[in-house]
């Protein structure tokens, strides 16, 4: 993963005796006087509260008085852990939100390929498995982005945002000469974010089946990613990256950029919510991560926002499909879901600040075929298990002084040992 919100694949979890936050975990629930109960297991956060979810589905229930939607809270274990536990216990919900399909989970899911609202949903094609559509989502979390301090760019004499990696490198030199810390990054999961933001727009644009071919051993890391590793290593050696990166936590890195201590911050679209909530943030803009010169259409890293799947064990699959269709096609429902968590979809504009408007324009200008998975991938476009951990460890080595050649060799060796 290259961002904090990349979805987690379902694994095998032992059955434990935890209940679901105040809700009965029942496939389909109990019917009452001909009314069908459709259970919806959701991601609950400070923004996405149980109360918010119940308010969201209320118009659907009013329009469909024969269907009662039962919101299920997974509690502290989260959706990803709750689903396999409930499956093992024979208590799977009818519909699950925030859990995209994986090859492991697909046998438990209803094939939605017959529904136009599923096949035409955002990123639908990218998430297919064996040509089948198991999911429908409401929008995007965009990840191949550079947020920038407009005042820093002005002070360095930069009048336009870069459109190639070569232009970005030249701008970094100008920012450094003007006394700025050009790039703000940090340790933990953030370590590889900037590197992947540099690499993926070119790597995937030049190899649209990069994930599959890397997993099959048909391509090598150094052959496809090597130039980006060398470029990033050069940035590190020239002092374009904050020299305390390995010791900086995510929250501190974000705050440093928000307060105007650095010029550029590679991060996902959720950063807009942080900028909106900040009391007096720096003057911040955003541009799409560029590719190396010669790439016509840079790939854009993105994840699906609010994916919905229907469990095959559901006793009310038709009613469940009716609910999911409403969640992903009703304009008011889509807008409510987009704005509550800072997500985006071309053609859907809600009240947002200047930075959010800039980002929405990037989404509107990006064709569907340009979107790519990030990190370990999703759907059929996945890398061997453990890739995200390995690329993060190797980027930390790069930040610590290991040469680009050694990092490229280490990644080649890792793929050789883990390719299927």
mmCIF file of C-alpha atoms in Angstrom:
data_model
loop_
_atom_site.group_PDB
_atom_site.id
_atom_site.type_symbol
_atom_site.label_atom_id
_atom_site.label_comp_id
_atom_site.label_asym_id
_atom_site.label_seq_id
_atom_site.Cartn_x
_atom_site.Cartn_y
_atom_site.Cartn_z
ATOM 1 C CA UNK A 1 0.000 0.000 0.000
ATOM 2 C CA UNK A 2 1.141 3.545 -0.527
ATOM 3 C CA UNK A 3 -1.579 5.219 1.475
ATOM 4 C CA UNK A 4 -3.127 4.810 4.881
ATOM 5 C CA UNK A 5 -6.543 3.870 3.467
ATOM 6 C CA UNK A 6 -5.644 1.172 0.957
ATOM 7 C CA UNK A 7 -8.065 -1.705 1.468
ATOM 8 C CA UNK A 8 -6.934 -4.834 3.313
ATOM 9 C CA UNK A 9 -7.435 -8.231 1.727
ATOM 10 C CA UNK A 10 -9.411 -10.807 3.631
ATOM 11 C CA UNK A 11 -7.430 -13.630 5.171
ATOM 12 C CA UNK A 12 -8.282 -16.601 7.303
ATOM 13 C CA UNK A 13 -9.333 -15.633 10.807
ATOM 14 C CA UNK A 14 -10.286 -17.958 13.599
ATOM 15 C CA UNK A 15 -13.790 -17.767 14.978
ATOM 16 C CA UNK A 16 -13.895 -15.747 18.170
ATOM 17 C CA UNK A 17 -16.701 -14.919 20.538
ATOM 18 C CA UNK A 18 -17.016 -11.221 19.747
ATOM 19 C CA UNK A 19 -20.381 -9.704 18.893
ATOM 20 C CA UNK A 20 -20.945 -6.910 16.417
ATOM 21 C CA UNK A 21 -21.362 -3.568 18.213
ATOM 22 C CA UNK A 22 -24.992 -3.726 19.244
ATOM 23 C CA UNK A 23 -26.195 -5.587 16.126
ATOM 24 C CA UNK A 24 -27.210 -9.149 15.490
ATOM 25 C CA UNK A 25 -24.951 -10.762 12.894
ATOM 26 C CA UNK A 26 -27.437 -12.682 10.826
ATOM 27 C CA UNK A 27 -27.555 -13.487 7.130
ATOM 28 C CA UNK A 28 -30.713 -11.722 6.060
ATOM 29 C CA UNK A 29 -32.000 -11.199 9.580
ATOM 30 C CA UNK A 30 -35.505 -12.115 10.641
ATOM 31 C CA UNK A 31 -38.468 -11.331 8.389
ATOM 32 C CA UNK A 32 -41.407 -9.581 10.023
ATOM 33 C CA UNK A 33 -44.796 -9.529 8.343
ATOM 34 C CA UNK A 34 -43.358 -9.945 4.858
ATOM 35 C CA UNK A 35 -40.640 -7.321 5.409
ATOM 36 C CA UNK A 36 -37.140 -8.483 4.466
ATOM 37 C CA UNK A 37 -34.222 -7.494 6.650
ATOM 38 C CA UNK A 38 -31.010 -6.848 4.747
ATOM 39 C CA UNK A 39 -27.920 -6.634 6.934
ATOM 40 C CA UNK A 40 -25.209 -4.188 5.891
ATOM 41 C CA UNK A 41 -21.787 -4.522 7.518
ATOM 42 C CA UNK A 42 -20.036 -1.142 7.288
ATOM 43 C CA UNK A 43 -16.852 0.671 8.144
ATOM 44 C CA UNK A 44 -17.533 2.786 11.251
ATOM 45 C CA UNK A 45 -15.254 5.776 11.879
ATOM 46 C CA UNK A 46 -15.536 9.195 13.585
ATOM 47 C CA UNK A 47 -17.039 10.442 10.299
ATOM 48 C CA UNK A 48 -18.952 7.306 9.331
ATOM 49 C CA UNK A 49 -20.900 6.764 12.530
ATOM 50 C CA UNK A 50 -23.722 4.231 12.939
ATOM 51 C CA UNK A 51 -26.114 7.185 13.128
ATOM 52 C CA UNK A 52 -24.760 8.524 9.819
ATOM 53 C CA UNK A 53 -25.192 5.132 8.126
ATOM 54 C CA UNK A 54 -28.768 4.817 9.380
ATOM 55 C CA UNK A 55 -29.587 8.288 8.081
ATOM 56 C CA UNK A 56 -27.981 7.432 4.746
ATOM 57 C CA UNK A 57 -30.224 4.423 4.085
ATOM 58 C CA UNK A 58 -33.415 5.981 5.466
ATOM 59 C CA UNK A 59 -34.596 7.294 2.049
ATOM 60 C CA UNK A 60 -34.088 3.810 0.592
ATOM 61 C CA UNK A 61 -36.198 2.255 3.345
ATOM 62 C CA UNK A 62 -38.917 4.866 2.831
ATOM 63 C CA UNK A 63 -38.994 4.099 -0.898
ATOM 64 C CA UNK A 64 -38.931 0.348 -0.222
ATOM 65 C CA UNK A 65 -41.163 -0.262 2.805
ATOM 66 C CA UNK A 66 -40.798 -4.021 2.368
ATOM 67 C CA UNK A 67 -37.038 -3.831 3.099
ATOM 68 C CA UNK A 68 -35.478 -3.009 6.455
ATOM 69 C CA UNK A 69 -31.747 -2.234 6.355
ATOM 70 C CA UNK A 70 -29.898 -3.385 9.454
ATOM 71 C CA UNK A 71 -26.576 -1.558 9.936
ATOM 72 C CA UNK A 72 -23.881 -3.742 11.478
ATOM 73 C CA UNK A 73 -20.889 -2.250 13.269
ATOM 74 C CA UNK A 74 -17.800 -4.502 13.211
ATOM 75 C CA UNK A 75 -16.444 -2.902 16.345
ATOM 76 C CA UNK A 76 -12.743 -2.661 17.048
ATOM 77 C CA UNK A 77 -11.817 -5.654 14.874
ATOM 78 C CA UNK A 78 -12.936 -3.879 11.705
ATOM 79 C CA UNK A 79 -14.677 -5.130 8.590
ATOM 80 C CA UNK A 80 -11.693 -7.054 7.171
ATOM 81 C CA UNK A 81 -11.411 -9.201 10.291
ATOM 82 C CA UNK A 82 -15.140 -9.510 10.899
ATOM 83 C CA UNK A 83 -16.051 -10.983 7.500
ATOM 84 C CA UNK A 84 -14.017 -14.225 7.669
ATOM 85 C CA UNK A 85 -15.042 -14.693 11.298
ATOM 86 C CA UNK A 86 -18.730 -14.330 10.433
ATOM 87 C CA UNK A 87 -18.369 -16.583 7.398
ATOM 88 C CA UNK A 88 -16.829 -19.288 9.550
ATOM 89 C CA UNK A 89 -19.659 -18.917 12.060
ATOM 90 C CA UNK A 90 -22.374 -19.071 9.387
ATOM 91 C CA UNK A 91 -23.458 -15.520 10.272
ATOM 92 C CA UNK A 92 -22.305 -13.543 7.254
ATOM 93 C CA UNK A 93 -24.130 -10.268 6.519
ATOM 94 C CA UNK A 94 -26.021 -9.766 3.274
ATOM 95 C CA UNK A 95 -23.941 -6.796 2.086
ATOM 96 C CA UNK A 96 -20.436 -5.677 3.046
ATOM 97 C CA UNK A 97 -19.049 -2.188 2.537
ATOM 98 C CA UNK A 98 -15.356 -1.158 2.376
ATOM 99 C CA UNK A 99 -14.045 -4.622 1.458
ATOM 100 C CA UNK A 100 -13.099 -4.963 -2.218
ATOM 101 C CA UNK A 101 -13.096 -8.433 -3.783
ATOM 102 C CA UNK A 102 -9.986 -10.571 -3.753
ATOM 103 C CA UNK A 103 -9.245 -13.906 -5.387
ATOM 104 C CA UNK A 104 -9.605 -15.519 -1.951
ATOM 105 C CA UNK A 105 -12.951 -13.868 -1.189
ATOM 106 C CA UNK A 106 -14.510 -14.131 -4.666
ATOM 107 C CA UNK A 107 -16.037 -17.622 -4.134
ATOM 108 C CA UNK A 108 -18.094 -16.162 -1.277
ATOM 109 C CA UNK A 109 -19.484 -13.279 -3.343
ATOM 110 C CA UNK A 110 -22.406 -12.834 -5.720
ATOM 111 C CA UNK A 111 -21.359 -12.229 -9.323
ATOM 112 C CA UNK A 112 -22.813 -8.813 -10.233
ATOM 113 C CA UNK A 113 -21.886 -8.977 -13.919
ATOM 114 C CA UNK A 114 -25.562 -8.979 -14.952
ATOM 115 C CA UNK A 115 -26.096 -5.481 -13.527
ATOM 116 C CA UNK A 116 -25.190 -2.360 -15.518
ATOM 117 C CA UNK A 117 -24.905 -0.395 -12.290
ATOM 118 C CA UNK A 118 -22.056 -2.696 -11.251
ATOM 119 C CA UNK A 119 -20.230 -3.018 -14.573
ATOM 120 C CA UNK A 120 -20.374 0.740 -15.171
ATOM 121 C CA UNK A 121 -19.404 1.837 -11.655
ATOM 122 C CA UNK A 122 -16.091 3.629 -10.951
ATOM 123 C CA UNK A 123 -12.995 1.424 -11.459
ATOM 124 C CA UNK A 124 -15.296 -1.534 -12.178
ATOM 125 C CA UNK A 125 -13.049 -3.042 -14.837
ATOM 126 C CA UNK A 126 -9.918 -2.708 -12.708
ATOM 127 C CA UNK A 127 -11.448 -4.771 -9.900
ATOM 128 C CA UNK A 128 -12.711 -7.673 -12.006
ATOM 129 C CA UNK A 129 -11.582 -11.221 -11.223
ATOM 130 C CA UNK A 130 -11.663 -13.783 -14.040
ATOM 131 C CA UNK A 131 -13.736 -11.285 -16.003
ATOM 132 C CA UNK A 132 -16.457 -11.134 -13.354
ATOM 133 C CA UNK A 133 -17.715 -8.068 -11.489
ATOM 134 C CA UNK A 134 -18.145 -8.716 -7.786
ATOM 135 C CA UNK A 135 -18.236 -5.132 -6.527
ATOM 136 C CA UNK A 136 -19.727 -1.691 -7.080
ATOM 137 C CA UNK A 137 -18.298 1.490 -5.568
ATOM 138 C CA UNK A 138 -19.240 5.152 -5.372
ATOM 139 C CA UNK A 139 -16.031 7.008 -6.251
ATOM 140 C CA UNK A 140 -12.276 7.224 -5.944
ATOM 141 C CA UNK A 141 -9.456 7.789 -3.520
ATOM 142 C CA UNK A 142 -6.789 9.270 -5.763
ATOM 143 C CA UNK A 143 -3.176 8.627 -4.757
ATOM 144 C CA UNK A 144 -0.640 9.717 -7.415
ATOM 145 C CA UNK A 145 -0.643 13.330 -6.247
ATOM 146 C CA UNK A 146 1.782 16.034 -5.189
ATOM 147 C CA UNK A 147 0.434 18.710 -2.874
ATOM 148 C CA UNK A 148 2.530 21.861 -2.994
ATOM 149 C CA UNK A 149 3.030 25.128 -1.144
ATOM 150 C CA UNK A 150 2.109 27.847 -3.627
ATOM 151 C CA UNK A 151 4.099 30.478 -1.727
ATOM 152 C CA UNK A 152 7.203 28.280 -1.826
ATOM 153 C CA UNK A 153 6.840 27.839 -5.581
ATOM 154 C CA UNK A 154 6.459 31.594 -6.039
ATOM 155 C CA UNK A 155 9.520 32.299 -3.868
ATOM 156 C CA UNK A 156 11.553 29.873 -5.994
ATOM 157 C CA UNK A 157 10.381 31.500 -9.224
ATOM 158 C CA UNK A 158 8.300 28.493 -10.308
ATOM 159 C CA UNK A 159 5.311 29.736 -12.258
ATOM 160 C CA UNK A 160 3.806 26.443 -13.481
ATOM 161 C CA UNK A 161 3.455 23.012 -11.931
ATOM 162 C CA UNK A 162 5.680 20.315 -13.500
ATOM 163 C CA UNK A 163 4.335 18.029 -16.191
ATOM 164 C CA UNK A 164 7.290 15.595 -16.303
ATOM 165 C CA UNK A 165 9.584 14.065 -13.690
ATOM 166 C CA UNK A 166 12.466 15.956 -15.312
ATOM 167 C CA UNK A 167 10.650 19.258 -14.742
ATOM 168 C CA UNK A 168 9.884 18.227 -11.167
ATOM 169 C CA UNK A 169 13.587 17.522 -10.550
ATOM 170 C CA UNK A 170 14.487 20.978 -11.864
ATOM 171 C CA UNK A 171 11.862 22.552 -9.590
ATOM 172 C CA UNK A 172 13.243 20.691 -6.579
ATOM 173 C CA UNK A 173 16.653 22.269 -7.235
ATOM 174 C CA UNK A 174 15.078 25.727 -7.391
ATOM 175 C CA UNK A 175 13.216 25.146 -4.125
ATOM 176 C CA UNK A 176 16.388 23.939 -2.407
ATOM 177 C CA UNK A 177 18.303 27.009 -3.642
ATOM 178 C CA UNK A 178 15.493 29.228 -2.329
ATOM 179 C CA UNK A 179 15.983 27.791 1.165
ATOM 180 C CA UNK A 180 13.060 25.379 1.261
ATOM 181 C CA UNK A 181 12.926 21.724 2.249
ATOM 182 C CA UNK A 182 11.638 20.526 -1.129
ATOM 183 C CA UNK A 183 9.906 17.247 -0.156
ATOM 184 C CA UNK A 184 8.226 16.329 3.129
ATOM 185 C CA UNK A 185 7.999 12.631 3.869
ATOM 186 C CA UNK A 186 8.261 10.386 6.913
ATOM 187 C CA UNK A 187 8.874 6.895 8.237
ATOM 188 C CA UNK A 188 6.603 3.903 8.788
ATOM 189 C CA UNK A 189 4.269 3.285 5.810
ATOM 190 C CA UNK A 190 5.058 6.718 4.378
ATOM 191 C CA UNK A 191 8.636 5.811 3.489
ATOM 192 C CA UNK A 192 7.889 4.480 0.010
ATOM 193 C CA UNK A 193 5.081 6.897 -0.836
ATOM 194 C CA UNK A 194 7.206 9.449 -2.688
ATOM 195 C CA UNK A 195 9.109 6.749 -4.592
ATOM 196 C CA UNK A 196 5.918 5.083 -5.774
ATOM 197 C CA UNK A 197 4.469 8.475 -6.708
ATOM 198 C CA UNK A 198 7.528 9.035 -8.904
ATOM 199 C CA UNK A 199 7.507 5.541 -10.431
ATOM 200 C CA UNK A 200 3.968 4.323 -11.056
ATOM 201 C CA UNK A 201 2.838 7.032 -13.521
ATOM 202 C CA UNK A 202 5.569 5.868 -15.917
ATOM 203 C CA UNK A 203 5.968 2.193 -15.002
ATOM 204 C CA UNK A 204 2.299 1.299 -15.442
ATOM 205 C CA UNK A 205 1.775 3.620 -18.412
ATOM 206 C CA UNK A 206 4.612 1.828 -20.217
ATOM 207 C CA UNK A 207 3.497 -1.634 -19.021
ATOM 208 C CA UNK A 208 -0.271 -1.757 -18.546
ATOM 209 C CA UNK A 209 0.004 -5.384 -17.394
ATOM 210 C CA UNK A 210 2.914 -4.624 -15.072
ATOM 211 C CA UNK A 211 1.326 -6.193 -11.992
ATOM 212 C CA UNK A 212 0.554 -9.489 -13.701
ATOM 213 C CA UNK A 213 3.897 -9.739 -15.515
ATOM 214 C CA UNK A 214 5.874 -8.925 -12.384
ATOM 215 C CA UNK A 215 3.965 -11.606 -10.493
ATOM 216 C CA UNK A 216 4.650 -14.109 -13.278
ATOM 217 C CA UNK A 217 8.356 -13.258 -13.396
ATOM 218 C CA UNK A 218 8.174 -11.933 -16.977
ATOM 219 C CA UNK A 219 9.572 -8.510 -15.992
ATOM 220 C CA UNK A 220 12.154 -7.447 -13.436
ATOM 221 C CA UNK A 221 11.974 -4.636 -10.921
ATOM 222 C CA UNK A 222 15.235 -3.037 -12.029
ATOM 223 C CA UNK A 223 14.147 -3.181 -15.661
ATOM 224 C CA UNK A 224 10.896 -1.293 -15.030
ATOM 225 C CA UNK A 225 11.332 0.565 -11.726
ATOM 226 C CA UNK A 226 15.102 1.080 -11.780
ATOM 227 C CA UNK A 227 15.158 4.572 -13.328
ATOM 228 C CA UNK A 228 12.710 5.826 -10.702
ATOM 229 C CA UNK A 229 14.787 4.376 -7.863
ATOM 230 C CA UNK A 230 17.876 6.086 -9.293
ATOM 231 C CA UNK A 231 16.008 9.383 -9.633
ATOM 232 C CA UNK A 232 14.741 9.258 -6.064
ATOM 233 C CA UNK A 233 18.184 8.278 -4.758
ATOM 234 C CA UNK A 234 19.561 11.342 -6.544
ATOM 235 C CA UNK A 235 16.966 13.530 -4.847
ATOM 236 C CA UNK A 236 17.952 12.116 -1.459
ATOM 237 C CA UNK A 237 21.666 12.690 -2.077
ATOM 238 C CA UNK A 238 21.017 16.310 -3.103
ATOM 239 C CA UNK A 239 19.031 17.026 0.061
ATOM 240 C CA UNK A 240 15.655 17.379 -1.604
ATOM 241 C CA UNK A 241 14.028 15.089 1.006
ATOM 242 C CA UNK A 242 13.877 16.050 4.684
ATOM 243 C CA UNK A 243 16.923 14.426 6.292
ATOM 244 C CA UNK A 244 14.967 13.259 9.361
ATOM 245 C CA UNK A 245 12.413 11.363 7.279
ATOM 246 C CA UNK A 246 12.906 7.980 8.940
ATOM 247 C CA UNK A 247 12.144 9.431 12.360
ATOM 248 C CA UNK A 248 9.043 11.435 11.397
ATOM 249 C CA UNK A 249 5.586 10.030 12.082
ATOM 250 C CA UNK A 250 2.710 10.508 9.642
ATOM 251 C CA UNK A 251 0.876 13.074 11.777
ATOM 252 C CA UNK A 252 4.036 15.143 12.250
ATOM 253 C CA UNK A 253 4.939 15.025 8.557
ATOM 254 C CA UNK A 254 1.448 16.210 7.677
ATOM 255 C CA UNK A 255 1.620 19.011 10.224
ATOM 256 C CA UNK A 256 5.034 20.144 8.965
ATOM 257 C CA UNK A 257 3.626 20.583 5.484
ATOM 258 C CA UNK A 258 0.368 22.169 6.631
ATOM 259 C CA UNK A 259 2.297 24.738 8.675
ATOM 260 C CA UNK A 260 4.488 25.731 5.725
ATOM 261 C CA UNK A 261 7.763 24.068 6.722
ATOM 262 C CA UNK A 262 8.165 22.219 3.411
ATOM 263 C CA UNK A 263 7.311 22.773 -0.238
ATOM 264 C CA UNK A 264 5.933 19.446 -1.517
ATOM 265 C CA UNK A 265 4.016 16.597 0.052
ATOM 266 C CA UNK A 266 3.230 13.376 -1.837
ATOM 267 C CA UNK A 267 -0.055 12.060 -0.429
ATOM 268 C CA UNK A 268 -3.502 10.742 -1.288
ATOM 269 C CA UNK A 269 -6.703 12.696 -1.798
ATOM 270 C CA UNK A 270 -7.729 12.288 1.847
ATOM 271 C CA UNK A 271 -5.181 15.004 2.685
ATOM 272 C CA UNK A 272 -7.748 17.544 1.469
ATOM 273 C CA UNK A 273 -9.839 16.793 4.556
ATOM 274 C CA UNK A 274 -6.837 17.577 6.774
ATOM 275 C CA UNK A 275 -6.225 20.844 4.946
ATOM 276 C CA UNK A 276 -9.892 21.776 5.316
ATOM 277 C CA UNK A 277 -9.841 21.034 9.047
ATOM 278 C CA UNK A 278 -6.586 22.937 9.722
ATOM 279 C CA UNK A 279 -7.012 26.302 11.425
ATOM 280 C CA UNK A 280 -4.511 28.254 9.306
ATOM 281 C CA UNK A 281 -2.898 26.027 6.691
ATOM 282 C CA UNK A 282 -0.301 27.155 4.197
ATOM 283 C CA UNK A 283 -1.422 28.225 0.725
ATOM 284 C CA UNK A 284 -1.655 24.730 -0.802
ATOM 285 C CA UNK A 285 -2.367 23.450 -4.303
ATOM 286 C CA UNK A 286 -2.199 20.036 -5.939
ATOM 287 C CA UNK A 287 -1.014 18.554 -9.225
ATOM 288 C CA UNK A 288 -1.111 15.126 -10.761
ATOM 289 C CA UNK A 289 2.075 13.094 -10.340
ATOM 290 C CA UNK A 290 3.951 13.376 -13.642
ATOM 291 C CA UNK A 291 5.677 10.652 -15.613
ATOM 292 C CA UNK A 292 9.117 10.728 -17.200
ATOM 293 C CA UNK A 293 9.385 12.610 -20.476
ATOM 294 C CA UNK A 294 7.939 10.691 -23.413
ATOM 295 C CA UNK A 295 4.945 9.198 -21.588
ATOM 296 C CA UNK A 296 1.743 10.499 -23.164
ATOM 297 C CA UNK A 297 -0.777 9.426 -20.521
ATOM 298 C CA UNK A 298 0.703 8.990 -17.024
ATOM 299 C CA UNK A 299 -0.949 6.306 -14.939
ATOM 300 C CA UNK A 300 -2.913 7.543 -11.927
ATOM 301 C CA UNK A 301 -2.898 5.510 -8.729
ATOM 302 C CA UNK A 302 -6.356 5.166 -7.220
ATOM 303 C CA UNK A 303 -8.433 2.947 -4.977
ATOM 304 C CA UNK A 304 -12.168 2.469 -5.009
ATOM 305 C CA UNK A 305 -14.192 4.394 -2.430
ATOM 306 C CA UNK A 306 -16.920 2.539 -0.537
ATOM 307 C CA UNK A 307 -16.958 -0.751 -2.448
ATOM 308 C CA UNK A 308 -20.064 -2.878 -1.836
ATOM 309 C CA UNK A 309 -20.203 -6.661 -2.236
ATOM 310 C CA UNK A 310 -23.097 -9.087 -1.733
ATOM 311 C CA UNK A 311 -22.414 -12.327 0.105
ATOM 312 C CA UNK A 312 -23.442 -15.512 -1.694
ATOM 313 C CA UNK A 313 -24.802 -16.874 1.575
ATOM 314 C CA UNK A 314 -27.434 -14.117 1.692
ATOM 315 C CA UNK A 315 -31.019 -15.363 1.737
ATOM 316 C CA UNK A 316 -32.200 -12.057 0.260
ATOM 317 C CA UNK A 317 -29.910 -11.479 -2.687
ATOM 318 C CA UNK A 318 -32.495 -9.611 -4.780
ATOM 319 C CA UNK A 319 -33.245 -7.179 -1.966
ATOM 320 C CA UNK A 320 -29.520 -6.831 -1.284
ATOM 321 C CA UNK A 321 -28.900 -6.030 -4.957
ATOM 322 C CA UNK A 322 -31.672 -3.438 -4.845
ATOM 323 C CA UNK A 323 -29.974 -1.777 -1.857
ATOM 324 C CA UNK A 324 -26.520 -1.756 -3.452
ATOM 325 C CA UNK A 325 -27.928 -0.404 -6.715
ATOM 326 C CA UNK A 326 -29.463 2.506 -4.793
ATOM 327 C CA UNK A 327 -26.252 3.160 -2.842
ATOM 328 C CA UNK A 328 -24.151 3.436 -6.019
ATOM 329 C CA UNK A 329 -26.628 5.152 -8.376
ATOM 330 C CA UNK A 330 -28.808 7.515 -6.328
ATOM 331 C CA UNK A 331 -27.213 10.945 -6.753
ATOM 332 C CA UNK A 332 -27.987 12.197 -3.246
ATOM 333 C CA UNK A 333 -26.703 8.966 -1.686
ATOM 334 C CA UNK A 334 -23.506 9.137 -3.740
ATOM 335 C CA UNK A 335 -22.877 12.770 -2.820
ATOM 336 C CA UNK A 336 -23.509 12.067 0.871
ATOM 337 C CA UNK A 337 -20.967 9.246 0.779
ATOM 338 C CA UNK A 338 -18.384 11.180 -1.212
ATOM 339 C CA UNK A 339 -18.350 14.303 0.910
ATOM 340 C CA UNK A 340 -18.378 12.619 4.320
ATOM 341 C CA UNK A 341 -14.992 11.010 3.690
ATOM 342 C CA UNK A 342 -13.427 13.368 1.160
ATOM 343 C CA UNK A 343 -13.731 11.127 -1.910
ATOM 344 C CA UNK A 344 -14.223 12.100 -5.540
ATOM 345 C CA UNK A 345 -16.071 11.161 -8.715
ATOM 346 C CA UNK A 346 -16.159 12.940 -12.056
ATOM 347 C CA UNK A 347 -19.461 14.770 -12.499
ATOM 348 C CA UNK A 348 -20.265 14.839 -8.778
ATOM 349 C CA UNK A 349 -19.405 18.133 -7.117
ATOM 350 C CA UNK A 350 -20.236 18.920 -3.514
ATOM 351 C CA UNK A 351 -19.366 21.930 -1.373
ATOM 352 C CA UNK A 352 -15.585 22.007 -1.101
ATOM 353 C CA UNK A 353 -12.737 24.456 -0.792
ATOM 354 C CA UNK A 354 -10.280 25.588 -3.440
ATOM 355 C CA UNK A 355 -7.970 22.621 -2.902
ATOM 356 C CA UNK A 356 -10.819 20.133 -3.219
ATOM 357 C CA UNK A 357 -11.958 21.836 -6.410
ATOM 358 C CA UNK A 358 -8.455 21.553 -7.872
ATOM 359 C CA UNK A 359 -8.391 17.850 -7.067
ATOM 360 C CA UNK A 360 -11.838 17.258 -8.537
ATOM 361 C CA UNK A 361 -10.581 18.823 -11.782
ATOM 362 C CA UNK A 362 -7.733 16.285 -11.840
ATOM 363 C CA UNK A 363 -10.281 13.476 -11.435
ATOM 364 C CA UNK A 364 -12.431 14.936 -14.211
ATOM 365 C CA UNK A 365 -9.414 15.171 -16.535
ATOM 366 C CA UNK A 366 -8.193 11.618 -15.889
ATOM 367 C CA UNK A 367 -9.574 8.943 -18.253
ATOM 368 C CA UNK A 368 -10.701 5.674 -16.695
ATOM 369 C CA UNK A 369 -8.019 3.667 -18.491
ATOM 370 C CA UNK A 370 -5.277 5.710 -16.789
ATOM 371 C CA UNK A 371 -6.154 4.490 -13.283
ATOM 372 C CA UNK A 372 -3.894 1.880 -11.744
ATOM 373 C CA UNK A 373 -3.648 0.037 -8.451
ATOM 374 C CA UNK A 374 -1.012 1.146 -5.978
ATOM 375 C CA UNK A 375 1.180 -0.847 -3.636
ATOM 376 C CA UNK A 376 0.363 -4.543 -3.780
ATOM 377 C CA UNK A 377 -2.577 -4.007 -6.130
ATOM 378 C CA UNK A 378 -6.159 -5.237 -6.302
ATOM 379 C CA UNK A 379 -8.434 -7.455 -8.373
ATOM 380 C CA UNK A 380 -6.309 -9.512 -10.744
ATOM 381 C CA UNK A 381 -3.643 -6.808 -10.835
ATOM 382 C CA UNK A 382 -1.707 -7.862 -7.774
ATOM 383 C CA UNK A 383 1.908 -8.438 -6.788
ATOM 384 C CA UNK A 384 3.220 -11.264 -4.582
ATOM 385 C CA UNK A 385 2.174 -11.084 -0.952
ATOM 386 C CA UNK A 386 4.537 -8.968 1.099
ATOM 387 C CA UNK A 387 5.477 -6.529 -1.657
ATOM 388 C CA UNK A 388 4.278 -3.447 0.230
ATOM 389 C CA UNK A 389 6.378 -4.361 3.238
ATOM 390 C CA UNK A 390 9.449 -5.060 1.094
ATOM 391 C CA UNK A 391 9.292 -1.886 -1.018
ATOM 392 C CA UNK A 392 8.855 0.111 2.168
ATOM 393 C CA UNK A 393 11.893 -1.543 3.802
ATOM 394 C CA UNK A 394 14.034 -0.997 0.707
ATOM 395 C CA UNK A 395 13.000 2.661 0.444
ATOM 396 C CA UNK A 396 13.970 3.124 4.075
ATOM 397 C CA UNK A 397 17.364 1.648 3.166
ATOM 398 C CA UNK A 398 17.577 4.150 0.305
ATOM 399 C CA UNK A 399 16.820 6.992 2.713
ATOM 400 C CA UNK A 400 19.531 5.616 4.988
ATOM 401 C CA UNK A 401 22.199 5.754 2.290
ATOM 402 C CA UNK A 402 21.969 2.412 0.470
ATOM 403 C CA UNK A 403 22.713 2.828 -3.237
ATOM 404 C CA UNK A 404 20.044 2.641 -5.929
ATOM 405 C CA UNK A 405 21.887 -0.303 -7.499
ATOM 406 C CA UNK A 406 21.757 -2.270 -4.249
ATOM 407 C CA UNK A 407 18.063 -1.507 -3.746
ATOM 408 C CA UNK A 408 17.226 -2.553 -7.291
ATOM 409 C CA UNK A 409 19.153 -5.805 -6.861
ATOM 410 C CA UNK A 410 17.430 -6.501 -3.528
ATOM 411 C CA UNK A 411 14.017 -5.998 -5.139
ATOM 412 C CA UNK A 412 14.979 -8.199 -8.104
ATOM 413 C CA UNK A 413 16.025 -10.923 -5.680
ATOM 414 C CA UNK A 414 12.792 -10.572 -3.726
ATOM 415 C CA UNK A 415 10.650 -10.936 -6.830
ATOM 416 C CA UNK A 416 12.715 -13.892 -8.004
ATOM 417 C CA UNK A 417 11.998 -15.606 -4.683
ATOM 418 C CA UNK A 418 8.309 -14.698 -4.578
ATOM 419 C CA UNK A 419 7.036 -14.712 -8.171
ATOM 420 C CA UNK A 420 4.383 -17.343 -8.779
#
